[in-house]
Amino acid sequence: MSTDPIWEDTTTGADVPLTEDIAPGTANDPPAGSTEAATLTVDGQTVEASVGSTLLDACEAVETDGDVLALCSYDDEEQIGPRSECRTCMVETEEHGVVPSCSFPVEDDMTVSTDTESASEARDVNLDLILSNHNLLCTTCGANGRCDLQDVAIENDVEEPRYGVLHDRSQLEPIDDSSPFIQIDRNKCILCNRCVEACNDVQVEGVLRMEESGGETRIGFQNDADTMMDSTCVSCGHCATVCPTGALVEQGLVDATTLPVPGFTHKNSAEGIVGEDYERQRTQMTPMKREGDTRNEPRVSRPEPAATAEDDWL
Amino acid sequence: MLEAARDADASVATAAVGSTGHVGLEPLVTATLDGETAFFSECSPGRARSVTEALDGGTLPSEDAVAVVEHEPGAATLPVPDEGPLAVGERGVLGSCGWAVPGSIEDYRAGAGSLPTDLELADALSRLRESGLRGRGRGDASADAPVADEWTTASEAAGDPVVVVNANEADDRAAGDDLLLEGAPLSVLDPALTAAEALGASDVVAYLSEDADLARERVRAAADALVEARDPEASLRVVVGPDEYKAGEPTMALEAIEGNHRLEARRRPPGPSEYGLNGRPTLVHTPRTLAQVGRVLAGVDPGGVPADPGTRLFTVAGDVAAPATVELSTGATLSDALPAVEPEGSRKAACVGGVFGGVTRSLDVPASAPGLESARLGTNGAVELVGESTCMVALAGERAKFAREENCGRCGPCREGSKQLVDLLRDVYDGEFADGMLRELGRTMRETSLCGFGSDAARPVTTTIDVFETEFHAHADGRCPSGTCTKL
Ligand code: SF4
Ligand code: SF4
Ligand code: SF4
Ligand code: FES
């Protein structure tokens, strides 16, 4: 048994938040996938799809004419996704027009084409839109060589994204280097939500959430912490495992695959770094985990008991 | 005003009613005596008092009245003058607005649209199906689509159904829903309760904006009266959500009612009729849709064109002295609404469909969903007149910026697309008008966004490019034709 304090048991009570306290900030989505098995046509090929299938499942069963990129979808069925936010998986159907294949349920007799002009344009433009908000410095990125975004960009022959990429250093968010286990670089985040689901739905830790809206949308912490170190994270690492990009990287891997360009490291790729002041984490549990809790304050009213205006708004 | 009239200490019955929809006439006082009604617009408290006194003395004052109308004594709907703004369009769903006491069951039942209380689902469905009625307003889960389809899906889905009245509309260019809730809440709530009963749903939720104080008060009162009159067991809740544009999107409405702390649209299909409030099959209709449903279920011939039967409410706003909401048959054209307002300056365009509406020069467009759609205009019931002094490029830019700031942040095409839309429009000011890229982006946002917000967000930009292309070129050349963009 190691004497490293990281193995000390410092728990004093239940740490796992009750699921109802978990506030991931994401919509209560309906189940995806079909309720019935179906036979459909994809690029002229007949596909038998089982119950629970999406069009992406059907597309993956055959050799498609167009590359259905499906960047944000997660293969594993472990309660993660389909979030259906990147819209790089669009295909054209005779019945419903252009639809996101990752979340669209298969229907009997559907006719799907992957390489029509509008489907390809939709995928190309949407991939470029995701890239437009991305700090595309692959050589210094902790996910270089094992990044889904890199893969689909190569697969889609992206040479120069039409809207450019995020490179203005003053617009970059500082890297969160506070946790000794996981580094967060939000400039690499595609907001796929996988980490949020892994943390809340799989680990039931209630640490991560989606926050803000519009261009400010970002992953954050349910206890309102600014840094990973101040969050209630237990460093299980699941979020980093499912992250498709270099946004969440295990500290040990941050520089594992970067190319040694002199003077260029991942840390200095962004303007600032937060959390450098934590020298060493003493326990596996972050300080906030012991005291903090998750947060789920409704933004809107519960049913009103009385008729006064103030009471309506809790 | 009511105080003033009551202060007159006369034995005259007075009541506060809702708006007629004509904001420019307000405060509007109507005085009725023996089948004759006089209208006093922009009425002062003093005038209201003297009108009451005259009535008390047994005469209907008509001096300085904007109109005097003869009608059946005890008419259940607003008597309409032959001319003037109040004569514009028809008054079917608006019939009791500005006339009946909003929460009064008696007044409501006296009106033409009162519903049978024991309608079977099959009966309701076949009436809706036969009528071909479509949903109205952007907050309706069956906006512009057949209402009967939504009801059928909800009735076939597993689970305890629920009915949501989505009245959260932060865009005050579209005032029709609030007008109904303030003036004739029972004509909305009664059909909602009927829908719930037909589906076997245990409850109805009215979802309003936190800022709609008057509507909420009147809905609350009407709901209490209705529940007491129809079914003391019925549950009719009033819930409010943020006064934000996105909060009116049907699935964000459900998220808000559930109490999610961050509003985000839901992925679909399946839509709310299968997976809605707390996963239950949910009908999400706007007040405007429900008012039409009420008339159809009550057996009133909805009129209008077969492709989109009934009437539609249009709020004419923008460069006008005061906005007005009027009801047009779907067989009418938008220009039929114009006499209801006093334009300010000469009109160069209109933006139809609210903040993300379509831009057009002509209002000779059918007032029906297919007519509006084929003119690439929005169907939410807002007609915003744009005067000569407005720069169309700047208008498109403002709308794009609104999209960039107000979107929920969930999906790429809308979140990132609106950002690029703003940037591409800024480039026009720097001399580069990339119209191909703007169109491509607009198409992608429309076709691939997850919800209606993103699908509509680029419409002001793309339609403005189509109609006012020369203004874009002029800006790229460093010149603003309307002289309002000074930074060029
Ligand atoms: S490492 Fe922390 S943030 Fe990531 S899933 Fe585990 S508990 Fe959640
Ligand atoms: S941090 Fe990674 S997993 Fe989480 S939303 Fe961003 S890209 Fe997805
Ligand atoms: S279209 Fe816009 S508002 Fe709708 S889900 Fe996407 S980001 Fe959110
Ligand atoms: S993979 Fe379908 S939307 Fe991202």
PDB file of C-alpha atoms in Angstrom, chain B residues 147-403:
ATOM      1  CA  VAL B 147     -53.426  20.277 -36.129  1.00  0.00           C
ATOM      2  CA  ALA B 148     -55.231  16.962 -36.546  1.00  0.00           C
ATOM      3  CA  ASP B 149     -51.927  15.155 -37.199  1.00  0.00           C
ATOM      4  CA  GLU B 150     -50.504  16.376 -33.924  1.00  0.00           C
ATOM      5  CA  TRP B 151     -53.601  15.312 -32.014  1.00  0.00           C
ATOM      6  CA  THR B 152     -53.596  11.906 -33.664  1.00  0.00           C
ATOM      7  CA  THR B 153     -49.954  11.315 -32.760  1.00  0.00           C
ATOM      8  CA  ALA B 154     -50.501  12.444 -29.186  1.00  0.00           C
ATOM      9  CA  SER B 155     -53.549  10.249 -28.820  1.00  0.00           C
ATOM     10  CA  GLU B 156     -51.674   7.213 -30.089  1.00  0.00           C
ATOM     11  CA  ALA B 157     -48.495   7.745 -28.070  1.00  0.00           C
ATOM     12  CA  ALA B 158     -47.959   5.854 -24.857  1.00  0.00           C
ATOM     13  CA  GLY B 159     -48.219   7.760 -21.595  1.00  0.00           C
ATOM     14  CA  ASP B 160     -50.364  10.305 -19.835  1.00  0.00           C
ATOM     15  CA  PRO B 161     -50.913  13.177 -22.252  1.00  0.00           C
ATOM     16  CA  VAL B 162     -50.833  16.856 -21.370  1.00  0.00           C
ATOM     17  CA  VAL B 163     -51.777  20.069 -23.146  1.00  0.00           C
ATOM     18  CA  VAL B 164     -49.495  23.100 -23.123  1.00  0.00           C
ATOM     19  CA  VAL B 165     -50.738  26.525 -24.122  1.00  0.00           C
ATOM     20  CA  ASN B 166     -47.573  28.211 -25.312  1.00  0.00           C
ATOM     21  CA  ALA B 167     -48.107  31.934 -24.979  1.00  0.00           C
ATOM     22  CA  ASN B 168     -44.492  32.895 -24.356  1.00  0.00           C
ATOM     23  CA  GLU B 169     -43.719  35.285 -27.175  1.00  0.00           C
ATOM     24  CA  ALA B 170     -41.049  37.856 -26.434  1.00  0.00           C
ATOM     25  CA  ASP B 171     -41.254  39.374 -29.895  1.00  0.00           C
ATOM     26  CA  ASP B 172     -43.870  42.071 -29.443  1.00  0.00           C
ATOM     27  CA  ARG B 173     -44.107  42.483 -33.188  1.00  0.00           C
ATOM     28  CA  ALA B 174     -46.424  39.467 -32.888  1.00  0.00           C
ATOM     29  CA  ALA B 175     -49.019  40.502 -30.347  1.00  0.00           C
ATOM     30  CA  GLY B 176     -51.866  38.180 -31.311  1.00  0.00           C
ATOM     31  CA  ASP B 177     -51.432  35.662 -28.511  1.00  0.00           C
ATOM     32  CA  ASP B 178     -51.322  38.253 -25.767  1.00  0.00           C
ATOM     33  CA  LEU B 179     -54.294  40.015 -27.272  1.00  0.00           C
ATOM     34  CA  LEU B 180     -56.356  36.831 -27.040  1.00  0.00           C
ATOM     35  CA  LEU B 181     -55.221  36.017 -23.539  1.00  0.00           C
ATOM     36  CA  GLU B 182     -55.947  39.499 -22.276  1.00  0.00           C
ATOM     37  CA  GLY B 183     -59.209  39.939 -24.089  1.00  0.00           C
ATOM     38  CA  ALA B 184     -60.694  36.495 -24.529  1.00  0.00           C
ATOM     39  CA  PRO B 185     -58.756  34.016 -22.381  1.00  0.00           C
ATOM     40  CA  LEU B 186     -61.674  31.611 -22.232  1.00  0.00           C
ATOM     41  CA  SER B 187     -61.716  31.223 -25.991  1.00  0.00           C
ATOM     42  CA  VAL B 188     -58.210  29.792 -25.599  1.00  0.00           C
ATOM     43  CA  LEU B 189     -58.480  27.881 -22.337  1.00  0.00           C
ATOM     44  CA  ASP B 190     -61.785  26.223 -23.090  1.00  0.00           C
ATOM     45  CA  PRO B 191     -60.510  24.508 -26.259  1.00  0.00           C
ATOM     46  CA  ALA B 192     -57.338  23.574 -24.362  1.00  0.00           C
ATOM     47  CA  LEU B 193     -59.429  21.886 -21.708  1.00  0.00           C
ATOM     48  CA  THR B 194     -61.540  20.236 -24.389  1.00  0.00           C
ATOM     49  CA  ALA B 195     -58.375  18.930 -26.033  1.00  0.00           C
ATOM     50  CA  ALA B 196     -57.194  17.589 -22.700  1.00  0.00           C
ATOM     51  CA  GLU B 197     -60.519  15.877 -22.070  1.00  0.00           C
ATOM     52  CA  ALA B 198     -60.657  14.426 -25.557  1.00  0.00           C
ATOM     53  CA  LEU B 199     -57.149  13.001 -25.164  1.00  0.00           C
ATOM     54  CA  GLY B 200     -57.783  11.866 -21.629  1.00  0.00           C
ATOM     55  CA  ALA B 201     -55.059  14.201 -20.415  1.00  0.00           C
ATOM     56  CA  SER B 202     -54.986  15.003 -16.747  1.00  0.00           C
ATOM     57  CA  ASP B 203     -53.752  18.542 -17.003  1.00  0.00           C
ATOM     58  CA  VAL B 204     -53.307  21.728 -18.970  1.00  0.00           C
ATOM     59  CA  VAL B 205     -50.386  24.095 -18.526  1.00  0.00           C
ATOM     60  CA  ALA B 206     -50.563  27.690 -19.665  1.00  0.00           C
ATOM     61  CA  TYR B 207     -47.017  28.915 -20.247  1.00  0.00           C
ATOM     62  CA  LEU B 208     -46.531  32.659 -20.323  1.00  0.00           C
ATOM     63  CA  SER B 209     -43.707  35.101 -20.273  1.00  0.00           C
ATOM     64  CA  GLU B 210     -42.699  36.454 -16.887  1.00  0.00           C
ATOM     65  CA  ASP B 211     -43.392  39.961 -18.145  1.00  0.00           C
ATOM     66  CA  ALA B 212     -46.931  39.351 -19.340  1.00  0.00           C
ATOM     67  CA  ASP B 213     -48.535  40.522 -16.126  1.00  0.00           C
ATOM     68  CA  LEU B 214     -51.983  41.398 -17.409  1.00  0.00           C
ATOM     69  CA  ALA B 215     -52.273  38.229 -19.476  1.00  0.00           C
ATOM     70  CA  ARG B 216     -51.249  36.149 -16.509  1.00  0.00           C
ATOM     71  CA  GLU B 217     -53.731  37.781 -14.213  1.00  0.00           C
ATOM     72  CA  ARG B 218     -56.541  37.257 -16.679  1.00  0.00           C
ATOM     73  CA  VAL B 219     -55.553  33.711 -17.553  1.00  0.00           C
ATOM     74  CA  ARG B 220     -55.408  32.838 -13.881  1.00  0.00           C
ATOM     75  CA  ALA B 221     -58.857  34.276 -13.246  1.00  0.00           C
ATOM     76  CA  ALA B 222     -60.309  32.703 -16.373  1.00  0.00           C
ATOM     77  CA  ALA B 223     -58.744  29.357 -15.524  1.00  0.00           C
ATOM     78  CA  ASP B 224     -60.293  29.394 -12.068  1.00  0.00           C
ATOM     79  CA  ALA B 225     -63.687  30.306 -13.449  1.00  0.00           C
ATOM     80  CA  LEU B 226     -63.480  27.679 -16.174  1.00  0.00           C
ATOM     81  CA  VAL B 227     -62.398  24.904 -13.869  1.00  0.00           C
ATOM     82  CA  GLU B 228     -65.245  25.722 -11.539  1.00  0.00           C
ATOM     83  CA  ALA B 229     -67.779  25.867 -14.336  1.00  0.00           C
ATOM     84  CA  ARG B 230     -66.628  22.826 -16.266  1.00  0.00           C
ATOM     85  CA  ASP B 231     -64.858  20.389 -14.055  1.00  0.00           C
ATOM     86  CA  PRO B 232     -63.646  21.096 -10.531  1.00  0.00           C
ATOM     87  CA  GLU B 233     -61.270  18.150 -10.890  1.00  0.00           C
ATOM     88  CA  ALA B 234     -59.473  19.628 -13.870  1.00  0.00           C
ATOM     89  CA  SER B 235     -55.968  20.937 -13.440  1.00  0.00           C
ATOM     90  CA  LEU B 236     -55.096  24.129 -15.268  1.00  0.00           C
ATOM     91  CA  ARG B 237     -51.749  25.501 -14.185  1.00  0.00           C
ATOM     92  CA  VAL B 238     -50.119  28.782 -15.062  1.00  0.00           C
ATOM     93  CA  VAL B 239     -46.344  28.703 -15.389  1.00  0.00           C
ATOM     94  CA  VAL B 240     -44.050  31.492 -16.502  1.00  0.00           C
ATOM     95  CA  GLY B 241     -40.734  31.388 -18.287  1.00  0.00           C
ATOM     96  CA  PRO B 242     -38.130  33.984 -19.184  1.00  0.00           C
ATOM     97  CA  ASP B 243     -39.040  36.899 -21.402  1.00  0.00           C
ATOM     98  CA  GLU B 244     -36.571  35.787 -24.054  1.00  0.00           C
ATOM     99  CA  TYR B 245     -37.229  35.083 -27.694  1.00  0.00           C
ATOM    100  CA  LYS B 246     -35.878  31.559 -27.574  1.00  0.00           C
ATOM    101  CA  ALA B 247     -38.083  30.664 -24.609  1.00  0.00           C
ATOM    102  CA  GLY B 248     -41.068  30.578 -26.959  1.00  0.00           C
ATOM    103  CA  GLU B 249     -39.604  27.803 -29.095  1.00  0.00           C
ATOM    104  CA  PRO B 250     -41.915  24.832 -28.397  1.00  0.00           C
ATOM    105  CA  THR B 251     -39.317  22.495 -26.931  1.00  0.00           C
ATOM    106  CA  MET B 252     -37.564  25.214 -24.967  1.00  0.00           C
ATOM    107  CA  ALA B 253     -40.999  26.027 -23.580  1.00  0.00           C
ATOM    108  CA  LEU B 254     -41.190  22.465 -22.282  1.00  0.00           C
ATOM    109  CA  GLU B 255     -37.717  22.735 -20.794  1.00  0.00           C
ATOM    110  CA  ALA B 256     -38.713  25.941 -19.044  1.00  0.00           C
ATOM    111  CA  ILE B 257     -41.902  24.423 -17.652  1.00  0.00           C
ATOM    112  CA  GLU B 258     -39.898  21.486 -16.357  1.00  0.00           C
ATOM    113  CA  GLY B 259     -37.647  23.950 -14.565  1.00  0.00           C
ATOM    114  CA  ASN B 260     -34.393  23.357 -16.393  1.00  0.00           C
ATOM    115  CA  HIS B 261     -31.926  25.984 -15.341  1.00  0.00           C
ATOM    116  CA  ARG B 262     -30.573  26.492 -18.829  1.00  0.00           C
ATOM    117  CA  LEU B 263     -32.815  26.695 -21.860  1.00  0.00           C
ATOM    118  CA  GLU B 264     -31.846  24.551 -24.765  1.00  0.00           C
ATOM    119  CA  ALA B 265     -33.910  23.156 -27.620  1.00  0.00           C
ATOM    120  CA  ARG B 266     -34.660  19.446 -27.668  1.00  0.00           C
ATOM    121  CA  ARG B 267     -33.589  17.105 -30.360  1.00  0.00           C
ATOM    122  CA  ARG B 268     -36.368  15.771 -32.518  1.00  0.00           C
ATOM    123  CA  PRO B 269     -37.927  13.630 -33.926  1.00  0.00           C
ATOM    124  CA  PRO B 270     -39.835  12.481 -31.988  1.00  0.00           C
ATOM    125  CA  GLY B 271     -41.548  15.792 -31.368  1.00  0.00           C
ATOM    126  CA  PRO B 272     -43.544  16.892 -28.329  1.00  0.00           C
ATOM    127  CA  SER B 273     -46.676  15.039 -29.410  1.00  0.00           C
ATOM    128  CA  GLU B 274     -44.794  11.841 -28.614  1.00  0.00           C
ATOM    129  CA  TYR B 275     -42.210  13.000 -26.112  1.00  0.00           C
ATOM    130  CA  GLY B 276     -43.076  16.292 -24.505  1.00  0.00           C
ATOM    131  CA  LEU B 277     -43.451  17.608 -20.986  1.00  0.00           C
ATOM    132  CA  ASN B 278     -41.606  15.202 -18.690  1.00  0.00           C
ATOM    133  CA  GLY B 279     -41.619  12.723 -21.507  1.00  0.00           C
ATOM    134  CA  ARG B 280     -45.399  12.708 -21.800  1.00  0.00           C
ATOM    135  CA  PRO B 281     -47.238  13.026 -25.109  1.00  0.00           C
ATOM    136  CA  THR B 282     -47.856  16.758 -25.287  1.00  0.00           C
ATOM    137  CA  LEU B 283     -49.910  19.065 -27.444  1.00  0.00           C
ATOM    138  CA  VAL B 284     -48.116  22.385 -27.668  1.00  0.00           C
ATOM    139  CA  HIS B 285     -50.414  24.984 -29.180  1.00  0.00           C
ATOM    140  CA  THR B 286     -50.359  28.738 -29.162  1.00  0.00           C
ATOM    141  CA  PRO B 287     -53.409  30.705 -28.045  1.00  0.00           C
ATOM    142  CA  ARG B 288     -54.019  31.638 -31.677  1.00  0.00           C
ATOM    143  CA  THR B 289     -54.196  27.995 -32.711  1.00  0.00           C
ATOM    144  CA  LEU B 290     -56.464  27.079 -29.827  1.00  0.00           C
ATOM    145  CA  ALA B 291     -58.847  29.912 -30.625  1.00  0.00           C
ATOM    146  CA  GLN B 292     -59.169  28.503 -34.153  1.00  0.00           C
ATOM    147  CA  VAL B 293     -59.559  24.990 -32.790  1.00  0.00           C
ATOM    148  CA  GLY B 294     -62.339  26.284 -30.565  1.00  0.00           C
ATOM    149  CA  ARG B 295     -64.268  27.646 -33.485  1.00  0.00           C
ATOM    150  CA  VAL B 296     -63.875  24.498 -35.532  1.00  0.00           C
ATOM    151  CA  LEU B 297     -64.956  22.279 -32.640  1.00  0.00           C
ATOM    152  CA  ALA B 298     -67.900  24.570 -31.969  1.00  0.00           C
ATOM    153  CA  GLY B 299     -69.031  23.924 -35.502  1.00  0.00           C
ATOM    154  CA  VAL B 300     -68.314  27.385 -36.883  1.00  0.00           C
ATOM    155  CA  ASP B 301     -67.306  27.354 -40.530  1.00  0.00           C
ATOM    156  CA  PRO B 302     -63.732  28.587 -40.354  1.00  0.00           C
ATOM    157  CA  GLY B 303     -63.789  30.123 -43.828  1.00  0.00           C
ATOM    158  CA  GLY B 304     -60.564  31.112 -45.532  1.00  0.00           C
ATOM    159  CA  VAL B 305     -58.795  29.142 -48.232  1.00  0.00           C
ATOM    160  CA  PRO B 306     -58.927  25.320 -48.168  1.00  0.00           C
ATOM    161  CA  ALA B 307     -55.131  25.030 -47.998  1.00  0.00           C
ATOM    162  CA  ASP B 308     -55.121  26.957 -44.740  1.00  0.00           C
ATOM    163  CA  PRO B 309     -58.638  27.446 -43.440  1.00  0.00           C
ATOM    164  CA  GLY B 310     -59.703  30.015 -40.889  1.00  0.00           C
ATOM    165  CA  THR B 311     -58.334  33.417 -40.149  1.00  0.00           C
ATOM    166  CA  ARG B 312     -54.908  34.642 -39.065  1.00  0.00           C
ATOM    167  CA  LEU B 313     -53.972  37.433 -36.701  1.00  0.00           C
ATOM    168  CA  PHE B 314     -51.464  39.952 -38.015  1.00  0.00           C
ATOM    169  CA  THR B 315     -49.867  42.660 -35.976  1.00  0.00           C
ATOM    170  CA  VAL B 316     -48.863  45.567 -38.180  1.00  0.00           C
ATOM    171  CA  ALA B 317     -45.972  47.353 -36.513  1.00  0.00           C
ATOM    172  CA  GLY B 318     -42.685  49.021 -37.353  1.00  0.00           C
ATOM    173  CA  ASP B 319     -42.749  52.503 -38.866  1.00  0.00           C
ATOM    174  CA  VAL B 320     -46.333  53.209 -37.878  1.00  0.00           C
ATOM    175  CA  ALA B 321     -47.863  55.642 -35.413  1.00  0.00           C
ATOM    176  CA  ALA B 322     -49.141  52.748 -33.302  1.00  0.00           C
ATOM    177  CA  PRO B 323     -49.253  49.013 -33.947  1.00  0.00           C
ATOM    178  CA  ALA B 324     -52.531  47.238 -34.605  1.00  0.00           C
ATOM    179  CA  THR B 325     -53.486  43.592 -34.551  1.00  0.00           C
ATOM    180  CA  VAL B 326     -56.107  42.593 -37.059  1.00  0.00           C
ATOM    181  CA  GLU B 327     -57.720  39.362 -38.135  1.00  0.00           C
ATOM    182  CA  LEU B 328     -57.608  38.492 -41.801  1.00  0.00           C
ATOM    183  CA  SER B 329     -59.224  35.661 -43.646  1.00  0.00           C
ATOM    184  CA  THR B 330     -56.531  33.440 -45.126  1.00  0.00           C
ATOM    185  CA  GLY B 331     -58.097  34.380 -48.447  1.00  0.00           C
ATOM    186  CA  ALA B 332     -57.140  38.027 -47.941  1.00  0.00           C
ATOM    187  CA  THR B 333     -53.777  39.618 -48.678  1.00  0.00           C
ATOM    188  CA  LEU B 334     -51.457  41.271 -46.186  1.00  0.00           C
ATOM    189  CA  SER B 335     -52.106  44.670 -47.678  1.00  0.00           C
ATOM    190  CA  ASP B 336     -55.697  44.358 -46.493  1.00  0.00           C
ATOM    191  CA  ALA B 337     -54.331  44.950 -42.995  1.00  0.00           C
ATOM    192  CA  LEU B 338     -52.739  48.279 -43.856  1.00  0.00           C
ATOM    193  CA  PRO B 339     -55.734  50.589 -43.305  1.00  0.00           C
ATOM    194  CA  ALA B 340     -55.557  49.615 -39.631  1.00  0.00           C
ATOM    195  CA  VAL B 341     -52.439  51.694 -39.104  1.00  0.00           C
ATOM    196  CA  GLU B 342     -51.104  55.123 -39.816  1.00  0.00           C
ATOM    197  CA  PRO B 343     -47.780  54.732 -41.606  1.00  0.00           C
ATOM    198  CA  GLU B 344     -44.917  57.002 -40.672  1.00  0.00           C
ATOM    199  CA  GLY B 345     -43.158  58.188 -43.758  1.00  0.00           C
ATOM    200  CA  SER B 346     -43.222  56.296 -47.020  1.00  0.00           C
ATOM    201  CA  ARG B 347     -42.722  52.581 -46.949  1.00  0.00           C
ATOM    202  CA  LYS B 348     -39.908  50.912 -48.767  1.00  0.00           C
ATOM    203  CA  ALA B 349     -40.258  47.376 -47.515  1.00  0.00           C
ATOM    204  CA  ALA B 350     -41.808  45.157 -44.909  1.00  0.00           C
ATOM    205  CA  CYS B 351     -40.370  42.411 -42.764  1.00  0.00           C
ATOM    206  CA  VAL B 352     -43.002  39.730 -42.353  1.00  0.00           C
ATOM    207  CA  GLY B 353     -42.664  37.092 -39.668  1.00  0.00           C
ATOM    208  CA  GLY B 354     -41.132  38.870 -36.707  1.00  0.00           C
ATOM    209  CA  VAL B 355     -37.492  39.379 -35.868  1.00  0.00           C
ATOM    210  CA  PHE B 356     -36.524  36.536 -38.221  1.00  0.00           C
ATOM    211  CA  GLY B 357     -39.120  37.372 -40.825  1.00  0.00           C
ATOM    212  CA  GLY B 358     -38.688  37.687 -44.554  1.00  0.00           C
ATOM    213  CA  VAL B 359     -38.180  40.982 -46.293  1.00  0.00           C
ATOM    214  CA  THR B 360     -40.458  41.988 -49.149  1.00  0.00           C
ATOM    215  CA  ARG B 361     -41.336  45.104 -51.094  1.00  0.00           C
ATOM    216  CA  SER B 362     -44.879  44.084 -51.782  1.00  0.00           C
ATOM    217  CA  LEU B 363     -47.590  43.176 -49.338  1.00  0.00           C
ATOM    218  CA  ASP B 364     -49.812  41.736 -52.023  1.00  0.00           C
ATOM    219  CA  VAL B 365     -49.146  38.354 -50.536  1.00  0.00           C
ATOM    220  CA  PRO B 366     -51.858  35.901 -49.476  1.00  0.00           C
ATOM    221  CA  ALA B 367     -52.412  35.869 -45.720  1.00  0.00           C
ATOM    222  CA  SER B 368     -52.248  32.048 -45.669  1.00  0.00           C
ATOM    223  CA  ALA B 369     -49.379  29.830 -44.583  1.00  0.00           C
ATOM    224  CA  PRO B 370     -48.658  28.481 -48.088  1.00  0.00           C
ATOM    225  CA  GLY B 371     -48.946  31.981 -49.544  1.00  0.00           C
ATOM    226  CA  LEU B 372     -46.545  33.465 -47.029  1.00  0.00           C
ATOM    227  CA  GLU B 373     -44.151  30.575 -47.351  1.00  0.00           C
ATOM    228  CA  SER B 374     -43.968  30.751 -51.085  1.00  0.00           C
ATOM    229  CA  ALA B 375     -43.184  34.449 -50.773  1.00  0.00           C
ATOM    230  CA  ARG B 376     -40.467  33.317 -48.310  1.00  0.00           C
ATOM    231  CA  LEU B 377     -42.026  35.271 -45.488  1.00  0.00           C
ATOM    232  CA  GLY B 378     -42.610  34.157 -41.927  1.00  0.00           C
ATOM    233  CA  THR B 379     -45.978  33.006 -40.643  1.00  0.00           C
ATOM    234  CA  ASN B 380     -45.866  34.145 -37.037  1.00  0.00           C
ATOM    235  CA  GLY B 381     -48.267  37.000 -37.652  1.00  0.00           C
ATOM    236  CA  ALA B 382     -46.001  40.031 -37.598  1.00  0.00           C
ATOM    237  CA  VAL B 383     -45.951  42.575 -40.390  1.00  0.00           C
ATOM    238  CA  GLU B 384     -43.313  45.194 -39.753  1.00  0.00           C
ATOM    239  CA  LEU B 385     -43.380  48.181 -42.058  1.00  0.00           C
ATOM    240  CA  VAL B 386     -39.984  49.572 -42.944  1.00  0.00           C
ATOM    241  CA  GLY B 387     -39.738  53.229 -43.967  1.00  0.00           C
ATOM    242  CA  GLU B 388     -37.381  54.935 -46.416  1.00  0.00           C
ATOM    243  CA  SER B 389     -35.002  56.016 -43.689  1.00  0.00           C
ATOM    244  CA  THR B 390     -34.093  52.445 -42.719  1.00  0.00           C
ATOM    245  CA  CYS B 391     -30.975  50.917 -44.211  1.00  0.00           C
ATOM    246  CA  MET B 392     -31.816  47.378 -45.250  1.00  0.00           C
ATOM    247  CA  VAL B 393     -28.248  46.136 -44.850  1.00  0.00           C
ATOM    248  CA  ALA B 394     -28.164  47.457 -41.308  1.00  0.00           C
ATOM    249  CA  LEU B 395     -31.538  45.869 -40.635  1.00  0.00           C
ATOM    250  CA  ALA B 396     -30.240  42.503 -41.827  1.00  0.00           C
ATOM    251  CA  GLY B 397     -27.158  42.999 -39.669  1.00  0.00           C
ATOM    252  CA  GLU B 398     -29.175  43.746 -36.559  1.00  0.00           C
ATOM    253  CA  ARG B 399     -31.226  40.606 -37.041  1.00  0.00           C
ATOM    254  CA  ALA B 400     -28.110  38.502 -37.536  1.00  0.00           C
ATOM    255  CA  LYS B 401     -26.630  39.974 -34.398  1.00  0.00           C
ATOM    256  CA  PHE B 402     -29.789  39.173 -32.475  1.00  0.00           C
ATOM    257  CA  ALA B 403     -29.486  35.578 -33.687  1.00  0.00           C
TER     258      ALA B 403
END
